[in-house]
mmCIF file of C-alpha atoms in Angstrom:
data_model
loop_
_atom_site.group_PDB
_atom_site.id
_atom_site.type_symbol
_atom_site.label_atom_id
_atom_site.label_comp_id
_atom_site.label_asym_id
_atom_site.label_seq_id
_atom_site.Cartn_x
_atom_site.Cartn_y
_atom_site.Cartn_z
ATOM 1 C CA UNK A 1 96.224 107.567 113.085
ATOM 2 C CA UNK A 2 99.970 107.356 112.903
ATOM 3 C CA UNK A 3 101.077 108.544 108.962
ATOM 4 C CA UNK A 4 104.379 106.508 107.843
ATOM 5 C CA UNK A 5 104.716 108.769 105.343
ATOM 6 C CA UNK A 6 106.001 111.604 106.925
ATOM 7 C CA UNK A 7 109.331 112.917 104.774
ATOM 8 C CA UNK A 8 112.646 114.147 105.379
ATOM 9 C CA UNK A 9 113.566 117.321 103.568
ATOM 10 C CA UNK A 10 115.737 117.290 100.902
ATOM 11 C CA UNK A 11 115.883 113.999 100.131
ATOM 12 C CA UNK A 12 113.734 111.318 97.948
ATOM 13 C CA UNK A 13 111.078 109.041 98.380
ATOM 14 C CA UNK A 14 110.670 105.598 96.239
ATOM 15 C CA UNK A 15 107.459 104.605 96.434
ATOM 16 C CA UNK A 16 105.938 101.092 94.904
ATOM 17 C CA UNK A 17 102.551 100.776 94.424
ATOM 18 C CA UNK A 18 101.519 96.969 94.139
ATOM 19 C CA UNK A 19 98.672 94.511 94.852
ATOM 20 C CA UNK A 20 99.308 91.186 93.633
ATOM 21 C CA UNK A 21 96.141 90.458 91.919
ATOM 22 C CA UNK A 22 95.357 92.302 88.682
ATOM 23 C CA UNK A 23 92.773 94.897 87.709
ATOM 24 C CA UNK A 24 92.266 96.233 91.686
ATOM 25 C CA UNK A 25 93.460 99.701 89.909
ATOM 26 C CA UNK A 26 97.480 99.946 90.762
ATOM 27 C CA UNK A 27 98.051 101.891 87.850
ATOM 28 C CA UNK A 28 95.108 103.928 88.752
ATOM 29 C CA UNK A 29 96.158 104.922 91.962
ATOM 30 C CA UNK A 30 100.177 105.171 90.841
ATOM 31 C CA UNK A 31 98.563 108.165 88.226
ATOM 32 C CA UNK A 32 96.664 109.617 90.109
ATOM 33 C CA UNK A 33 99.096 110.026 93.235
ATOM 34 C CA UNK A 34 101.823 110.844 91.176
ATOM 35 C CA UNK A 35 99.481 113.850 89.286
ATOM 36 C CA UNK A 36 98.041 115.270 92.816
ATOM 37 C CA UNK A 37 101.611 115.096 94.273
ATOM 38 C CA UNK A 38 102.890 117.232 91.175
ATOM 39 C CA UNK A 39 99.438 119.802 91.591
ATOM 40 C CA UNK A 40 101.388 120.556 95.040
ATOM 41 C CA UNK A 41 104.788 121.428 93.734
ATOM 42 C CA UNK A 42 106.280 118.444 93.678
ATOM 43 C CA UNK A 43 108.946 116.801 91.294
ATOM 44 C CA UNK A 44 107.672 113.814 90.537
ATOM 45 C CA UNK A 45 108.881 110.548 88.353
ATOM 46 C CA UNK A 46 106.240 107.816 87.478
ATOM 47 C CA UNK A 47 107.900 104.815 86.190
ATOM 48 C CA UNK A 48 105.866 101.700 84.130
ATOM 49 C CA UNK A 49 107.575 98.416 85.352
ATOM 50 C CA UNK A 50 105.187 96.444 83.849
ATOM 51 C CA UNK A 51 107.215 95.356 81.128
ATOM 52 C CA UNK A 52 105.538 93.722 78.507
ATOM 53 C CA UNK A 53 101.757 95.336 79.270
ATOM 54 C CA UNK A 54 102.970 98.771 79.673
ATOM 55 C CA UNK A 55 99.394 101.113 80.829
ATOM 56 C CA UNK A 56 100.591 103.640 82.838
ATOM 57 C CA UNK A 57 100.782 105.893 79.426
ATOM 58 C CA UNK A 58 97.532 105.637 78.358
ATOM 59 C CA UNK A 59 95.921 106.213 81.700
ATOM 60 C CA UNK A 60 98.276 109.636 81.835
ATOM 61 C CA UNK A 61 97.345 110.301 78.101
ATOM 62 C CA UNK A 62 100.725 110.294 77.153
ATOM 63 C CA UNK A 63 101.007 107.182 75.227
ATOM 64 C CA UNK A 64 101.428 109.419 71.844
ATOM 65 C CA UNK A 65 104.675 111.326 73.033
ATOM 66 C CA UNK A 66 106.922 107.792 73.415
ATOM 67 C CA UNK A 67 110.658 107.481 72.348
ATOM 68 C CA UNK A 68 112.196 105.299 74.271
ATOM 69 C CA UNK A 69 111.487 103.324 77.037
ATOM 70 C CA UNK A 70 113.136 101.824 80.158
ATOM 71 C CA UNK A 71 114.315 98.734 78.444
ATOM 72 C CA UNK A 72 116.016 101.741 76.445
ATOM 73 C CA UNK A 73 117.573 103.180 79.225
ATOM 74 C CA UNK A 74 118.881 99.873 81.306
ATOM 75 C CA UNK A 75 120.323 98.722 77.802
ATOM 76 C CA UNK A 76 122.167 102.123 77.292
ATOM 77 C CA UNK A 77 120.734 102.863 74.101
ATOM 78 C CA UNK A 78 119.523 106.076 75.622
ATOM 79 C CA UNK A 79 120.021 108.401 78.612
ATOM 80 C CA UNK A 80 117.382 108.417 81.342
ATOM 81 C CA UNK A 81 116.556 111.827 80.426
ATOM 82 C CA UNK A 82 115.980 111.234 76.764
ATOM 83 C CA UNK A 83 113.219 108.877 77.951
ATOM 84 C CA UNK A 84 111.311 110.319 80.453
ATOM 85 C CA UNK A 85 108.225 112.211 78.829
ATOM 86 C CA UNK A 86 107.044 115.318 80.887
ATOM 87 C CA UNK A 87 103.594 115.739 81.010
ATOM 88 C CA UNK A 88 102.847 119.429 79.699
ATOM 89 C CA UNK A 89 99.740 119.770 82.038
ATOM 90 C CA UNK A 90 101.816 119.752 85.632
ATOM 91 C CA UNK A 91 105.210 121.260 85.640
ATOM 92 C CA UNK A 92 107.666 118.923 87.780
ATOM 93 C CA UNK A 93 105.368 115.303 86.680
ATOM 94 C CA UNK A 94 107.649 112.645 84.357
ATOM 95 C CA UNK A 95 106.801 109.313 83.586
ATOM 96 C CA UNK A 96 109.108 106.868 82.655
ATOM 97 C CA UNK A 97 107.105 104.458 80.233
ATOM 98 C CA UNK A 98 107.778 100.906 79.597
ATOM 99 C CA UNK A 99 108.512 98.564 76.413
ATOM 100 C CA UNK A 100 105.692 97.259 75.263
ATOM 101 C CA UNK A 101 107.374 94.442 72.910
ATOM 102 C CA UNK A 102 109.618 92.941 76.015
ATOM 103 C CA UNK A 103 109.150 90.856 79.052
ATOM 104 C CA UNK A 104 110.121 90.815 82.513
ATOM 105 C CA UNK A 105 113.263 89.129 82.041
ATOM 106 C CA UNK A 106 114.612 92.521 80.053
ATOM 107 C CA UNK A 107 115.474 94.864 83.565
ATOM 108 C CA UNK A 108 116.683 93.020 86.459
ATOM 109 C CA UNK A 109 116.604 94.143 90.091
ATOM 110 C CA UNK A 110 120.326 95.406 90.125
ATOM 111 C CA UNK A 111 119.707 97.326 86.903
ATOM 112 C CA UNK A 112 116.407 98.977 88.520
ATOM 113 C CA UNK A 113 118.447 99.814 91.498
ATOM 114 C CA UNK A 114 120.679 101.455 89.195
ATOM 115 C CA UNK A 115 118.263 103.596 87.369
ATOM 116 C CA UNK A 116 116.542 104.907 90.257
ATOM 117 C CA UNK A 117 119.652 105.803 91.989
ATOM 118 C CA UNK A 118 120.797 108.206 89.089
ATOM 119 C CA UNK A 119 116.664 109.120 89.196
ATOM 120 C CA UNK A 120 116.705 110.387 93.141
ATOM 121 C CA UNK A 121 118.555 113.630 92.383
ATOM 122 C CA UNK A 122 115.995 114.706 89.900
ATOM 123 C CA UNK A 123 113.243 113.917 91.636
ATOM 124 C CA UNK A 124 111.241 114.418 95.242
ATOM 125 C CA UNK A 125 109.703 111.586 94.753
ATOM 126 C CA UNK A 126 109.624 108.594 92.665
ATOM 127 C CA UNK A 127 105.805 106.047 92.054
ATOM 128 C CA UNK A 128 106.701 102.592 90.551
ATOM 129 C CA UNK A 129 104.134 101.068 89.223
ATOM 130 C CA UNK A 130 104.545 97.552 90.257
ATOM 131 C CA UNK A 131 102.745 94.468 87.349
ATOM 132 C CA UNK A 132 100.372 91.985 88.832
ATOM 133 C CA UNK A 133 102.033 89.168 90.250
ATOM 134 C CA UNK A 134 104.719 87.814 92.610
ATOM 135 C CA UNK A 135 107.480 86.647 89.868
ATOM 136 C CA UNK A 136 110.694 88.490 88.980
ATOM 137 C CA UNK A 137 108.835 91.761 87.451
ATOM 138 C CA UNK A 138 107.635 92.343 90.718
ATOM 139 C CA UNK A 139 111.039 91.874 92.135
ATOM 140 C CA UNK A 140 112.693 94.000 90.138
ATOM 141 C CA UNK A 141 109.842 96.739 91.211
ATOM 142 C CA UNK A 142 110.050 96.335 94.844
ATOM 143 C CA UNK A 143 114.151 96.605 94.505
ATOM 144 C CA UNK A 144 114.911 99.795 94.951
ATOM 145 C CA UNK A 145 111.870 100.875 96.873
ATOM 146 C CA UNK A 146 111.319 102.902 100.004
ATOM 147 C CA UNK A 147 108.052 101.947 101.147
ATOM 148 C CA UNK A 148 105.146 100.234 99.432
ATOM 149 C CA UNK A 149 101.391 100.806 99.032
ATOM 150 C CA UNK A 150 99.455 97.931 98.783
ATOM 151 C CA UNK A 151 96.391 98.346 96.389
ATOM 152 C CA UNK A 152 93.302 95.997 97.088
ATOM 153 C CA UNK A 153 89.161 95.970 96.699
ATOM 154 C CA UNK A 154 87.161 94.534 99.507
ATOM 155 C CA UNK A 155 87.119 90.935 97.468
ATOM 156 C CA UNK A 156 88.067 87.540 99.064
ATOM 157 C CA UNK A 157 90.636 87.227 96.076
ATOM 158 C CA UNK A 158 92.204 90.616 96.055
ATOM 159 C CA UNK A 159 92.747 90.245 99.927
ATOM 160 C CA UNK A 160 94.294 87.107 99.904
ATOM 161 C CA UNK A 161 96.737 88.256 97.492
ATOM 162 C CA UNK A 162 97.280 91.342 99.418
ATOM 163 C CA UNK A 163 98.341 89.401 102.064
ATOM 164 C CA UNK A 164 100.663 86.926 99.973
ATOM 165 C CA UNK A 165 102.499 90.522 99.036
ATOM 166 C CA UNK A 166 102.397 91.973 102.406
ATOM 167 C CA UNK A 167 104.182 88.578 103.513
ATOM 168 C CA UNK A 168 106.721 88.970 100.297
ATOM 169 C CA UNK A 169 107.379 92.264 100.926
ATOM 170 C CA UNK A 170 107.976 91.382 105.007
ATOM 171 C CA UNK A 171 109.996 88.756 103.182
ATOM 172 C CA UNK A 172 112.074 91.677 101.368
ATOM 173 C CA UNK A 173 112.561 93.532 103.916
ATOM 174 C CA UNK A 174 110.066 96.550 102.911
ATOM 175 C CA UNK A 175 108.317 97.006 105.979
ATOM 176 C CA UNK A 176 107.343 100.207 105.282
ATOM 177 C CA UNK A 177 103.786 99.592 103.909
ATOM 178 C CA UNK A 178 100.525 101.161 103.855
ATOM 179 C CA UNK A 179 97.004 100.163 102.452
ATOM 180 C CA UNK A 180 94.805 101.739 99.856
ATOM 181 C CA UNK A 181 91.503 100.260 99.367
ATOM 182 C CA UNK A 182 89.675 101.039 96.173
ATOM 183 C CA UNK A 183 86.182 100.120 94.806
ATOM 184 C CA UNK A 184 84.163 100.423 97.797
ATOM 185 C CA UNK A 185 80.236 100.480 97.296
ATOM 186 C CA UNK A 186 78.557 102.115 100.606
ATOM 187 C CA UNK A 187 75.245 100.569 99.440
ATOM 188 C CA UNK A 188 76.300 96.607 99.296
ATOM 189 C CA UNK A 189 78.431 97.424 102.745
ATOM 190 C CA UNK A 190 75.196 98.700 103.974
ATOM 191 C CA UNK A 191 73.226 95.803 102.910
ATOM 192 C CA UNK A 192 76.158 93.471 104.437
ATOM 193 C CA UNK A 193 76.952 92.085 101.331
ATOM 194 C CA UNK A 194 80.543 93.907 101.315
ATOM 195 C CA UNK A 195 83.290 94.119 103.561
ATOM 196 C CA UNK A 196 84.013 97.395 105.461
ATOM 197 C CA UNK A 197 87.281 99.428 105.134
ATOM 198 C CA UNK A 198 87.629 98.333 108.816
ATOM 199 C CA UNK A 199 87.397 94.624 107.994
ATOM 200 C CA UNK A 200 89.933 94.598 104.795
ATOM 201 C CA UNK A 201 92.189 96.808 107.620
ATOM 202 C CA UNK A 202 91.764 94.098 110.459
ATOM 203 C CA UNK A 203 92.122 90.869 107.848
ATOM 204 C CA UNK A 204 95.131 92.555 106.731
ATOM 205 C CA UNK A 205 96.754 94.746 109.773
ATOM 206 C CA UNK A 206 98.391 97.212 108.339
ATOM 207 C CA UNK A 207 98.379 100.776 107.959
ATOM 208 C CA UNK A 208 95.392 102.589 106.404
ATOM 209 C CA UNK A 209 96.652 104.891 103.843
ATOM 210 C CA UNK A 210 93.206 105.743 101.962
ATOM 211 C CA UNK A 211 89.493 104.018 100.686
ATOM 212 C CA UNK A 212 88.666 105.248 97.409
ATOM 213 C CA UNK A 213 84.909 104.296 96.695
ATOM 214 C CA UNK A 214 84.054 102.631 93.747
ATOM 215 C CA UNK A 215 82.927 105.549 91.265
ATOM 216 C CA UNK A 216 81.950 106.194 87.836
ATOM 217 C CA UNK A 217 84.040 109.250 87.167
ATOM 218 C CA UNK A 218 87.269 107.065 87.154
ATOM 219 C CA UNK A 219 86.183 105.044 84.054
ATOM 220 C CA UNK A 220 85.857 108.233 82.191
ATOM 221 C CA UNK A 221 89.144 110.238 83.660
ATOM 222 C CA UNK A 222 90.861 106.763 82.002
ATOM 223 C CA UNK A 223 89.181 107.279 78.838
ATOM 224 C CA UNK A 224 89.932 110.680 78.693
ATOM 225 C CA UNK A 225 93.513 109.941 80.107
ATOM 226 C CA UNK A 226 93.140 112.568 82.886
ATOM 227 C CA UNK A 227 93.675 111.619 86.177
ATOM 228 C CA UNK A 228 90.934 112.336 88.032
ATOM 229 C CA UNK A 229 92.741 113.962 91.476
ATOM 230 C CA UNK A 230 91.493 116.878 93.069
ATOM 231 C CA UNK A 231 88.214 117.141 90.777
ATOM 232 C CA UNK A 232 84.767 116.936 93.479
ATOM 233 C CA UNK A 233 84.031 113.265 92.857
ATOM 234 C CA UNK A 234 84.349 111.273 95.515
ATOM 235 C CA UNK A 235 87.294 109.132 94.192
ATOM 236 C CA UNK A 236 88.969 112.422 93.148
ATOM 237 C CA UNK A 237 88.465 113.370 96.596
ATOM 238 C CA UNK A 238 89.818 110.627 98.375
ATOM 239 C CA UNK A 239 93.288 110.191 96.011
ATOM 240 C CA UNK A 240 93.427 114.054 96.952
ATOM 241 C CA UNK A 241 93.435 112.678 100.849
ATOM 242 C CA UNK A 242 95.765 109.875 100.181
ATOM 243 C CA UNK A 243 98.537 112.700 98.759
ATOM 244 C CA UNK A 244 97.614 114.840 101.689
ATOM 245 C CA UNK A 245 98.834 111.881 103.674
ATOM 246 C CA UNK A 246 101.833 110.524 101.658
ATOM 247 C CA UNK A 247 103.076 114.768 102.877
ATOM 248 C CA UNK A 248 102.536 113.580 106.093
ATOM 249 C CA UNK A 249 99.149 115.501 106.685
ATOM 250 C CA UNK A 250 96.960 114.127 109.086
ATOM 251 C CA UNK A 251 93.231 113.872 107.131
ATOM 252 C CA UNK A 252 90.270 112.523 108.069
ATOM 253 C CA UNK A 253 88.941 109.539 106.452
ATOM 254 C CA UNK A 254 86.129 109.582 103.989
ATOM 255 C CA UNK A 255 82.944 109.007 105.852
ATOM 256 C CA UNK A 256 81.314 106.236 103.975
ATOM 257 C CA UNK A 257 78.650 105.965 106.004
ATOM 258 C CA UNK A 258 77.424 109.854 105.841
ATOM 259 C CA UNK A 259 73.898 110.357 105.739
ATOM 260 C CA UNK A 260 72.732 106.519 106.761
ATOM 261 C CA UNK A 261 68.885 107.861 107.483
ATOM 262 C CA UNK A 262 66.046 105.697 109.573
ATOM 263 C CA UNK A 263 64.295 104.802 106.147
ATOM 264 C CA UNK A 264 67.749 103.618 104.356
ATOM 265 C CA UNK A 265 67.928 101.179 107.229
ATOM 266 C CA UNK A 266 64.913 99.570 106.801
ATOM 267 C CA UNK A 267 64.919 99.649 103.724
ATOM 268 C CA UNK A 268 68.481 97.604 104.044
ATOM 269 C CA UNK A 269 66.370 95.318 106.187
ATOM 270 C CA UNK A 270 64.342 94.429 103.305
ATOM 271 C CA UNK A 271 66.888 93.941 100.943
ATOM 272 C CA UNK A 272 68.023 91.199 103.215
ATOM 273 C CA UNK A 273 64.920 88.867 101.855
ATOM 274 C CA UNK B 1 60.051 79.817 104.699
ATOM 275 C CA UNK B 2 59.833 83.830 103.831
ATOM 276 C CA UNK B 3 60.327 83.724 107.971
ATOM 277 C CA UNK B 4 63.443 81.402 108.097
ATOM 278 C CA UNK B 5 64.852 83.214 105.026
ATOM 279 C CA UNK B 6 64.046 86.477 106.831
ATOM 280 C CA UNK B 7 66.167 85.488 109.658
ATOM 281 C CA UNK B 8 68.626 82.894 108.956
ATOM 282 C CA UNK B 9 70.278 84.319 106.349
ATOM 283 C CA UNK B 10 74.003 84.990 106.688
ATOM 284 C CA UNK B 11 75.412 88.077 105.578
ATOM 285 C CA UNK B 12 77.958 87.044 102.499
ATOM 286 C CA UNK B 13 79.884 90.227 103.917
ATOM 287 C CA UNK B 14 80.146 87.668 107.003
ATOM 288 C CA UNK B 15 80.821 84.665 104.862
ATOM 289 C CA UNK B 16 83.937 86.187 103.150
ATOM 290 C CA UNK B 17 85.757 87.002 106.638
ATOM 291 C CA UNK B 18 84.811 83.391 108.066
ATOM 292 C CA UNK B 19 86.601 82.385 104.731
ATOM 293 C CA UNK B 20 89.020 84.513 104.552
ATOM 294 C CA UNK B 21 89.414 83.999 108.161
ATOM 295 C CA UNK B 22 90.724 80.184 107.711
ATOM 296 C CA UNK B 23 92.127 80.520 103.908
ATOM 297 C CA UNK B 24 94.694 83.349 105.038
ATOM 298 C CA UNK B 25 95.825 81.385 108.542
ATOM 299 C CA UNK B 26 97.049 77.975 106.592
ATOM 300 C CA UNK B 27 98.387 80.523 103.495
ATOM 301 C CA UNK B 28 100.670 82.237 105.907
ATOM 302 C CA UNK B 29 101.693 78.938 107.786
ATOM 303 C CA UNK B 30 102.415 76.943 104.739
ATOM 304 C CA UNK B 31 101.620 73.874 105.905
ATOM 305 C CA UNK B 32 100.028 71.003 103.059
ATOM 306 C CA UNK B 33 97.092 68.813 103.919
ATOM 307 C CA UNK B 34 99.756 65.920 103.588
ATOM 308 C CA UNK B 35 102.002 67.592 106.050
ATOM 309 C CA UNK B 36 98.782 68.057 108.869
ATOM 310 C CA UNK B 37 98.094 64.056 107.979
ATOM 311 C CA UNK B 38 101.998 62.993 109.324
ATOM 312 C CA UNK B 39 102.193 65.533 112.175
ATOM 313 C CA UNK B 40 98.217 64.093 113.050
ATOM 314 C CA UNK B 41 99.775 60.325 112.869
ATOM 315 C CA UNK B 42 102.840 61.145 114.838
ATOM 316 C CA UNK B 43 101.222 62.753 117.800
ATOM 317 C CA UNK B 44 98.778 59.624 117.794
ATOM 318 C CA UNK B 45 101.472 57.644 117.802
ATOM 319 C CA UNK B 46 103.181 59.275 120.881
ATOM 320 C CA UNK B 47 99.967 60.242 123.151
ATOM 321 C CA UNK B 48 99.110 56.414 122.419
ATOM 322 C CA UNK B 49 102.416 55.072 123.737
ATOM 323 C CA UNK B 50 101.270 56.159 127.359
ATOM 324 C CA UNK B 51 97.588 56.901 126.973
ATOM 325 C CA UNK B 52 94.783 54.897 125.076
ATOM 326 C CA UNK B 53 93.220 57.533 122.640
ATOM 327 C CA UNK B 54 90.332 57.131 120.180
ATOM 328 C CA UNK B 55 92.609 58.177 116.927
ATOM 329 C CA UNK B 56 90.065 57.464 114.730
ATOM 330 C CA UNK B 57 87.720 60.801 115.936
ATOM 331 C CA UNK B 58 91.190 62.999 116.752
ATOM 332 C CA UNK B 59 91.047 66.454 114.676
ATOM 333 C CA UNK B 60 94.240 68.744 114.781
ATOM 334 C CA UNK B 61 93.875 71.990 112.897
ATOM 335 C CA UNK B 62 95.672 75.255 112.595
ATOM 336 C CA UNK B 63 93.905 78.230 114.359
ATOM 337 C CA UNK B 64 94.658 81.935 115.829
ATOM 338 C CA UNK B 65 94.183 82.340 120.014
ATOM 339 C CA UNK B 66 90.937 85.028 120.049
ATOM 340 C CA UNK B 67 88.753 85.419 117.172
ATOM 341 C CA UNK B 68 90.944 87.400 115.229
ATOM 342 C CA UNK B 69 92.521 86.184 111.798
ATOM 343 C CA UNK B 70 94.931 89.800 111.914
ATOM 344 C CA UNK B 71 98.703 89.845 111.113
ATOM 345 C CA UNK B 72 99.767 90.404 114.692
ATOM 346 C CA UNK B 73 98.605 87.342 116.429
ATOM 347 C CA UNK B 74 100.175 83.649 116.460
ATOM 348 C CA UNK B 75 98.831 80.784 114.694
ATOM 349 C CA UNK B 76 98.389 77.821 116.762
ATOM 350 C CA UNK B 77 98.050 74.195 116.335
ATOM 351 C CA UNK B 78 95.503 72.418 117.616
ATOM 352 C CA UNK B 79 94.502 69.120 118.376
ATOM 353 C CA UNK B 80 91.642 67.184 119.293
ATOM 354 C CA UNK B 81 92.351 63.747 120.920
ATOM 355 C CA UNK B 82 89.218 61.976 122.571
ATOM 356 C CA UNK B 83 90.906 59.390 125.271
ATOM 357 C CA UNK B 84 89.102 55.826 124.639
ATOM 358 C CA UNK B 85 90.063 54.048 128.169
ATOM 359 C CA UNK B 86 92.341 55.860 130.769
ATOM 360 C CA UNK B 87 94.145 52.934 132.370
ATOM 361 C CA UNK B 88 93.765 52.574 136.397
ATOM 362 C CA UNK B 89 97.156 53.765 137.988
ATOM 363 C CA UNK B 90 97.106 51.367 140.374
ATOM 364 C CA UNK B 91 96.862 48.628 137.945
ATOM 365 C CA UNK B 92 99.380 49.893 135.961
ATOM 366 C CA UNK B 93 102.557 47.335 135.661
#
């Protein structure tokens, strides 16, 4: 499969990750790409642009070292590098929280532009975390952005919002996109009572950048703010792919379907009744 | 019954892409119920002016060439018009 993510040296990536509908794990995926990119040497800058619902810093586990915030830092009341908090675990990984007693309306699209420029000559690479939505907070996200990865589970509501994005982004001229689709449960696929990878990726038609399978062990990397990237559990394993691919490495997909044995079949048959 | 259950039943992994098959088509076209209802009066209005059509059973709907509901390929429209009495050309004035 062609990668669109290949990178030229020296320079840096902007990277929104978005989705449209809520809760299909952007913030998630924006942590735990933004960790396994930093594991491999990377300078990395996370930045929260959900203003108003700011997450990003307890998923990192960082929500206890605040100061200021990027409300802060578009309002001058800091400099950008008084706000960003490094994260002590993975030398080169910053995140850029946001305010949590704001809303959208407080960092425009110009402003963001403006931030990020002044951000690209710290940094090899840059993961907005986009909110849920298409109104002006998403906007301002997809401003300054590079490319985009579009964030969606194999349900009839989180895919027709990924397409409304994937036509808004068109729209915005980011054309530059590539798919991630999380929560994936091999059993109900097997049982036909989920859609595929390959369906989601032929509804929607584009790029596959990752599937990351629905799995316990993110629940309690979030509780124990630790991304979960590079660990052996399947979903730590496939966010470990989806960086692989982001550097332009060619990786195989996760075989879902591994191990599909003449008894699990009809067995599946039965489940049909 | 356990036999028509047994072999009748749809997949709902099926269900969603039929769905999502039709919802995502007239999302990406924009085009309102109300909209469909003038364009389906006007063409009725124009096919009748030369041929007699049945415009009570016409259907006009929005649908992709192929089977395919993917980004790539072109919404059409489509439309349905049963003719009620083709006039004789000969008797035509």
């Amino acid at each position: 499969m062609e990668n669109h993510f290949s990178k030229e040296q020296h320079s840096c990536e902007v990277i929104v990750v978005t989705s449209g509908k809520g809760g299909v794990g952007k913030t998630t995926t924006t942590a735990n790409i933004g960790t396994g990119l930093a594991k491999l040497n990377k300078k990395v800058c996370m930045i929260d642009t959900d203003i108003g619902l700011r997450n990003l810093d307890v998923v990192m586990g960082l929500e206890n070292r605040i100061v200021y915030n990027l409300v802060d830092v578009v309002e001058g009341n800091c400099r950008v590098k008084q706000a960003l908090i490094r994260d002590k675990r993975h030398p080169g990984l910053f995140l850029l929280p946001s305010a949590q007693t704001r809303d959208k309306s407080a960092v425009t699209p110009g402003q963001m532009v403006k931030v990020l420029e002044h951000l690209k000559e710290l940094f090899d690479y840059i993961i907005l975390d986009c909110p849920a939505g298409i109104e002006q907070g998403f906007q301002t996200a997809i401003a300054g952005a590079d490319r985009a990865i579009v964030v969606t589970t194999p349900e009839v509501s989180a895919i027709r919002d990924a397409d409304r994005i994937i036509g808004l982004l068109e729209a915005n001229n980011l054309s530059r996109m590539s798919l991630v689709i999380n929560k994936l449960r091999l059993d109900m696929i097997r049982r036909g009572d989920m859609m595929s990878a390959q369906d989601v990726v032929d509804i929607l038609a584009i790029p596959l950048l990752g599937i990351v399978p629905d799995d316990e062990s993110v629940v309690i990397s979030t509780n124990q703010g630790e991304p979960l990237v590079g660990n052996g559990e399947p979903a730590g394993l496939a966010y470990t792919n989806i960086v692989q691919r982001i550097l332009g490495k060619e990786v195989p997909f996760l075989n879902l379907e591994r191990g599909i044995s003449f008894w699990t079949k009809v067995s599946g048959v039965f489940h049909r009744v | 019954m356990f036999v028509k259950r047994f072999f009748l039943r749809k997949k709902s992994c099926q269900i969603a892409k039929d769905r999502l098959k039709i919802l995502l088509i007239s999302d990406r076209v924009n085009c309102s119920p109300e909209m469909m209802d003038l364009i389906k009066n006007d063409i009725a209005k124009v096919i009748s002016k030369y041929i007699k059509i049945d415009s009570d059973n016409m259907e006009i709907q929005i649908t992709t060439k192929g089977n395919k509901a993917g980004r790539g390929c072109k919404p059409s429209i489509c439309a349905n018009i049963p003719i009620a009495d083709v006039p004789f050309p000969g008797k035509q004035a």
